[in-house]
Amino acid sequence: MFSRALWARQIAPLRRQAIAPFASRRSVTTDAASAHAEDIPQEDDKPFTVRLSDESFETYEIDPPPYTLQTTKRELKKMYHDLVSIRRMEMAADRLYKEKKIRGFCHLSTGQEAVAVGIEHAITKDDKLITAYRCHGFALMRGGTVKAIIGELLGRREGIAYGKGGSMHMFAPNFFGGNGIVGAQVPVGAGLAFAQQYSGEQTATVALYGDGAANQGQVFEAYNMAKLWNLPIIFGCENNKYGMGTSAARASALTDYYQRGQYIPGLKINGMDVLAIKAAVQYGRDYTVSGKGPLVYEYVTYRYGGHSMSDPGTTYRSREEIQRMRSTHDAIAGLKQKLLDWEVVTDEELKAIDKDARSSVDEEVAEAEKMALPDPTSRILFEDIYVRGSEPRWMRGRSVDETFYY
Amino acid sequence: MFPSRTVVRSFPRWFSASSASSGSARLNVPIDYKTTPLLHHTPSSLATSLEFPRSASTKRLNLYQSINAALRTALSTSEKVILFGEDVAFGGVFRCSMDLQTEFGSERVFNTPLTEQGIVGFAIGAAAEGMRPVAEIQFADYVFPAFDQVVNEAAKFRYREGTTGANVGGLVVRMPCGAVGHGALYHTQSPESLFSHVPGVRVVMPRSPSQAKGLLLSAILECNDPVIFMEPKVLYRAAVEHVPIESYTIPLSKAEVIKLGKHLTVISYGQPLYLCSAAIAAAEKAMNGVEIELIDLRTIYPWDRPTILESVKKTGRAVVVHESMVNYGVGAEVAATIQAGAFLRLEAPVKRVAGWSTHTGLSYEPFILPDVTRIYDAIQQTLEY
Ligand SMILES: Cc1ncc(C[n+]2csc(CCOP(=O)(O)OP(=O)(O)O)c2C)c(N)n1
Ligand SMILES: [Mg+2]
């Protein structure tokens, strides 16, 4: 009826892969310093043109974005400041976790900062963003403060979700989390985009997920609805090459995630170059807001650390691979080199930005650490159940004597 | 099973004893798994149960090691057994499948993409063809994309197979469940009652390494129904005991009386049994002469009604304890069954001690889950009713 030999034969490729993992084809560059610019103006706010590497994008059924990007010195400096701030904040989370001050699950985005920063610099505050659990950087970019984010990790009342959510559950205005269930945020993103379309807003939704999440059925259900109803959404796969310990090639029959929308145009983007990301998302936003329908983006990036704090991140990939990405493809180092090459800043000025970003993050982290622990009282359980003003008179507690009166 | 006896209805003796309620500081101490009577700390204590093989060779294993041992036994017993799930090839996040790919090959032990609905559907198809697939869902919190496959496909398979005799017996969906103290919203849930609403699947939750091995082997090798096998993840490392080395099975849908008693029956399953055991010890110490019976349901659905009813008819009092939320929980079903089947023998309403009906915010788990004090209070209130 069912022959084991047949099964073994069919599964043979799987066995081969188990022995010799093959590197997935990644033909866009991940060089973080591949853009060019000349004739930089003196003034901070005077626009000038940056030329992106022609290996910044790969397209699927769509023309590439312009390979030029209008920017200013002020913006470049802000981008750099943002990148450094996220990394510094993630490092603080790393330390606090190792000091056992942060409990629970904690996923850092170290290495992937350019995605959060590039997207934020391309969209408006009215656009919507939703992502998975690797969300600290996005929460910061969308307007969360370091203090509230670290406070959340520490389980403090002043945390961004009152300390009730922890690492994976951070919300901010027009930022819909922070979602723990892999893939579940993608159809939710389609719903956000539908509401934007329905209410006639000229805005878009950016819905992010990982290369592992890309295999969840509901991602494809969301694609279909978005195309069917022409929703203003940019689906975005943050391809950091691994879903926990499984490499993209071992989990995905097609690792070109930007082509997985089939009937939806797609773009593969150098996810280590914040400028390429900004150019792509700006272009995609205009495209989708103008009613042309959804897009599927793939940001080719890399996570330096383990999947979460409990994963050393070295059992399923080589130390050399990590080292190579860190030392030659780093988004922060790449932009830094450009800022100096283009003489956007002097050495001194750059050091000052670095210092400012680090010390303001450090200060806020220190403040968060000083926040009081929540009172060990069950009254906290009765909060956040009803919209203020709509509560019933009382709510039953764990026992009759614990009845809580609003 | 129990010595026949007449139920004494006279005023219980413990009423005279001073039963000052114990402050939570004294009762809510961490469970000491090295001394709890629920684990077999010596090989000889295994002999007290008829369910274990009569062999002398045992090994001290924690829960993940005993699951690993059971999987190894199953894989070597039948070629039909296959094992898959997210990151299973590398041992899984809790190491339950450590080394199994090396031993049995990647055609039998393999990683799947991140695709729960696909994993369970795929497993159902394989089982329908006679395989015995063991699918791992990384955390019980992630099983919901596969809920349709469990409810509409697996559970209804035998009902709708016509005259073909097809079934998906041998299909086991394993998942770690329950709280560890810092799992927050998506690493804490215990959705056994959701599955227990569905006829056609069996829902099993072992309390210890030796129980887990026997129950899991039953589920994989002997059971004719699909089984949801839930492993309390806090026990993976914490619970260590002697486990027989050879293969053995423990029957599904059969509860176990862990400790005999006369005056009250505590019914639970999984990790809270350790809390119950501690609360019972404290209550028996504080209240002179009280003897409390403790029963492990083991299989939550379809469950062993006769054992529970027989016990409650004897004791006249019952407390049901579980970690998952109280609303529409297992406790409701057990309590309703007791009141229907043992009404005239009841001396007090059946009490439920369970998780509160709210989500488990990171900082607030200890408020929400049942603890020794709450179980102790429930025991006291039920005895003094
Ligand atoms: C439905 C579901 N299944 C499994 C998990 C456990 N899990 C959390 S993250 C993860 C890997 C996801 O990888 P990817 O989508 O590539 O994102 P990355 O972690 O690389 O950012 C897994 C399996 C989950 N959270 N939700
Ligand atoms: Mg990934």
mmCIF file with all atom_site columns, N, CA, C and O and ligand atoms in Angstrom, chain A residues 112 133-134 210-213 238-244 246 303, ligand 2:
data_model
loop_
_atom_site.group_PDB
_atom_site.id
_atom_site.type_symbol
_atom_site.label_atom_id
_atom_site.label_alt_id
_atom_site.label_comp_id
_atom_site.label_asym_id
_atom_site.label_entity_id
_atom_site.label_seq_id
_atom_site.pdbx_PDB_ins_code
_atom_site.Cartn_x
_atom_site.Cartn_y
_atom_site.Cartn_z
_atom_site.occupancy
_atom_site.B_iso_or_equiv
_atom_site.pdbx_formal_charge
_atom_site.auth_seq_id
_atom_site.auth_comp_id
_atom_site.auth_asym_id
_atom_site.auth_atom_id
_atom_site.pdbx_PDB_model_num
ATOM   1  N  N  . GLN A 1 112 ? 19.562 43.729 11.739 1.00 0.00 ? 112 GLN A N  1
ATOM   2  C  CA . GLN A 1 112 ? 18.440 44.006 10.844 1.00 0.00 ? 112 GLN A CA 1
ATOM   3  C  C  . GLN A 1 112 ? 17.911 45.442 10.973 1.00 0.00 ? 112 GLN A C  1
ATOM   4  O  O  . GLN A 1 112 ? 16.839 45.761 10.461 1.00 0.00 ? 112 GLN A O  1
ATOM   5  N  N  . TYR A 1 133 ? 7.318  39.316 16.248 1.00 0.00 ? 133 TYR A N  1
ATOM   6  C  CA . TYR A 1 133 ? 7.840  39.535 17.597 1.00 0.00 ? 133 TYR A CA 1
ATOM   7  C  C  . TYR A 1 133 ? 9.181  40.258 17.621 1.00 0.00 ? 133 TYR A C  1
ATOM   8  O  O  . TYR A 1 133 ? 9.601  40.732 18.651 1.00 0.00 ? 133 TYR A O  1
ATOM   9  N  N  . ARG A 1 134 ? 9.889  40.314 16.491 1.00 0.00 ? 134 ARG A N  1
ATOM   10 C  CA . ARG A 1 134 ? 11.204 40.990 16.497 1.00 0.00 ? 134 ARG A CA 1
ATOM   11 C  C  . ARG A 1 134 ? 10.932 42.473 16.284 1.00 0.00 ? 134 ARG A C  1
ATOM   12 O  O  . ARG A 1 134 ? 11.211 43.032 15.229 1.00 0.00 ? 134 ARG A O  1
ATOM   13 N  N  . GLY A 1 210 ? 8.715  36.980 8.591  1.00 0.00 ? 210 GLY A N  1
ATOM   14 C  CA . GLY A 1 210 ? 10.040 36.408 8.337  1.00 0.00 ? 210 GLY A CA 1
ATOM   15 C  C  . GLY A 1 210 ? 10.048 35.407 7.197  1.00 0.00 ? 210 GLY A C  1
ATOM   16 O  O  . GLY A 1 210 ? 9.006  35.062 6.643  1.00 0.00 ? 210 GLY A O  1
ATOM   17 N  N  . ASP A 1 211 ? 11.231 34.929 6.869  1.00 0.00 ? 211 ASP A N  1
ATOM   18 C  CA . ASP A 1 211 ? 11.351 33.902 5.824  1.00 0.00 ? 211 ASP A CA 1
ATOM   19 C  C  . ASP A 1 211 ? 10.711 32.599 6.275  1.00 0.00 ? 211 ASP A C  1
ATOM   20 O  O  . ASP A 1 211 ? 10.229 31.819 5.454  1.00 0.00 ? 211 ASP A O  1
ATOM   21 N  N  . GLY A 1 212 ? 10.692 32.358 7.598  1.00 0.00 ? 212 GLY A N  1
ATOM   22 C  CA . GLY A 1 212 ? 10.007 31.167 8.107  1.00 0.00 ? 212 GLY A CA 1
ATOM   23 C  C  . GLY A 1 212 ? 8.502  31.347 8.012  1.00 0.00 ? 212 GLY A C  1
ATOM   24 O  O  . GLY A 1 212 ? 7.772  30.474 7.552  1.00 0.00 ? 212 GLY A O  1
ATOM   25 N  N  . ALA A 1 213 ? 8.052  32.506 8.433  1.00 0.00 ? 213 ALA A N  1
ATOM   26 C  CA . ALA A 1 213 ? 6.624  32.819 8.425  1.00 0.00 ? 213 ALA A CA 1
ATOM   27 C  C  . ALA A 1 213 ? 6.052  32.772 7.018  1.00 0.00 ? 213 ALA A C  1
ATOM   28 O  O  . ALA A 1 213 ? 4.862  32.512 6.824  1.00 0.00 ? 213 ALA A O  1
ATOM   29 N  N  . GLU A 1 238 ? 11.125 39.838 5.792  1.00 0.00 ? 238 GLU A N  1
ATOM   30 C  CA . GLU A 1 238 ? 12.486 40.117 6.273  1.00 0.00 ? 238 GLU A CA 1
ATOM   31 C  C  . GLU A 1 238 ? 13.246 38.804 6.199  1.00 0.00 ? 238 GLU A C  1
ATOM   32 O  O  . GLU A 1 238 ? 13.173 37.981 7.120  1.00 0.00 ? 238 GLU A O  1
ATOM   33 N  N  . ASN A 1 239 ? 13.949 38.599 5.108  1.00 0.00 ? 239 ASN A N  1
ATOM   34 C  CA . ASN A 1 239 ? 14.679 37.340 4.932  1.00 0.00 ? 239 ASN A CA 1
ATOM   35 C  C  . ASN A 1 239 ? 16.046 37.437 5.595  1.00 0.00 ? 239 ASN A C  1
ATOM   36 O  O  . ASN A 1 239 ? 16.993 37.958 5.030  1.00 0.00 ? 239 ASN A O  1
ATOM   37 N  N  . ASN A 1 240 ? 16.086 36.912 6.818  1.00 0.00 ? 240 ASN A N  1
ATOM   38 C  CA . ASN A 1 240 ? 17.376 36.916 7.529  1.00 0.00 ? 240 ASN A CA 1
ATOM   39 C  C  . ASN A 1 240 ? 18.029 35.539 7.427  1.00 0.00 ? 240 ASN A C  1
ATOM   40 O  O  . ASN A 1 240 ? 18.893 35.194 8.221  1.00 0.00 ? 240 ASN A O  1
ATOM   41 N  N  . LYS A 1 241 ? 17.576 34.755 6.477  1.00 0.00 ? 241 LYS A N  1
ATOM   42 C  CA . LYS A 1 241 ? 18.142 33.452 6.120  1.00 0.00 ? 241 LYS A CA 1
ATOM   43 C  C  . LYS A 1 241 ? 17.754 32.290 7.022  1.00 0.00 ? 241 LYS A C  1
ATOM   44 O  O  . LYS A 1 241 ? 17.967 31.146 6.665  1.00 0.00 ? 241 LYS A O  1
ATOM   45 N  N  . TYR A 1 242 ? 17.191 32.581 8.206  1.00 0.00 ? 242 TYR A N  1
ATOM   46 C  CA . TYR A 1 242 ? 16.836 31.488 9.110  1.00 0.00 ? 242 TYR A CA 1
ATOM   47 C  C  . TYR A 1 242 ? 15.504 31.745 9.792  1.00 0.00 ? 242 TYR A C  1
ATOM   48 O  O  . TYR A 1 242 ? 15.197 32.873 10.162 1.00 0.00 ? 242 TYR A O  1
ATOM   49 N  N  . GLY A 1 243 ? 14.728 30.689 9.960  1.00 0.00 ? 243 GLY A N  1
ATOM   50 C  CA . GLY A 1 243 ? 13.586 30.708 10.870 1.00 0.00 ? 243 GLY A CA 1
ATOM   51 C  C  . GLY A 1 243 ? 13.988 29.815 12.017 1.00 0.00 ? 243 GLY A C  1
ATOM   52 O  O  . GLY A 1 243 ? 14.120 28.612 11.840 1.00 0.00 ? 243 GLY A O  1
ATOM   53 N  N  . MET A 1 244 ? 14.258 30.386 13.154 1.00 0.00 ? 244 MET A N  1
ATOM   54 C  CA . MET A 1 244 ? 14.899 29.676 14.269 1.00 0.00 ? 244 MET A CA 1
ATOM   55 C  C  . MET A 1 244 ? 16.145 28.941 13.755 1.00 0.00 ? 244 MET A C  1
ATOM   56 O  O  . MET A 1 244 ? 17.026 29.585 13.230 1.00 0.00 ? 244 MET A O  1
ATOM   57 N  N  . THR A 1 246 ? 16.284 26.711 11.264 1.00 0.00 ? 246 THR A N  1
ATOM   58 C  CA . THR A 1 246 ? 16.108 26.124 9.938  1.00 0.00 ? 246 THR A CA 1
ATOM   59 C  C  . THR A 1 246 ? 16.391 27.161 8.867  1.00 0.00 ? 246 THR A C  1
ATOM   60 O  O  . THR A 1 246 ? 15.759 28.214 8.833  1.00 0.00 ? 246 THR A O  1
ATOM   61 N  N  . ARG A 1 303 ? 20.414 38.300 10.781 1.00 0.00 ? 303 ARG A N  1
ATOM   62 C  CA . ARG A 1 303 ? 20.401 38.559 12.225 1.00 0.00 ? 303 ARG A CA 1
ATOM   63 C  C  . ARG A 1 303 ? 21.712 38.074 12.816 1.00 0.00 ? 303 ARG A C  1
ATOM   64 O  O  . ARG A 1 303 ? 22.140 36.962 12.556 1.00 0.00 ? 303 ARG A O  1
HETATM 65 MG MG . MG  C 2 .   ? 14.011 34.491 9.500  1.00 0.00 ? 2   MG  C MG 1
#
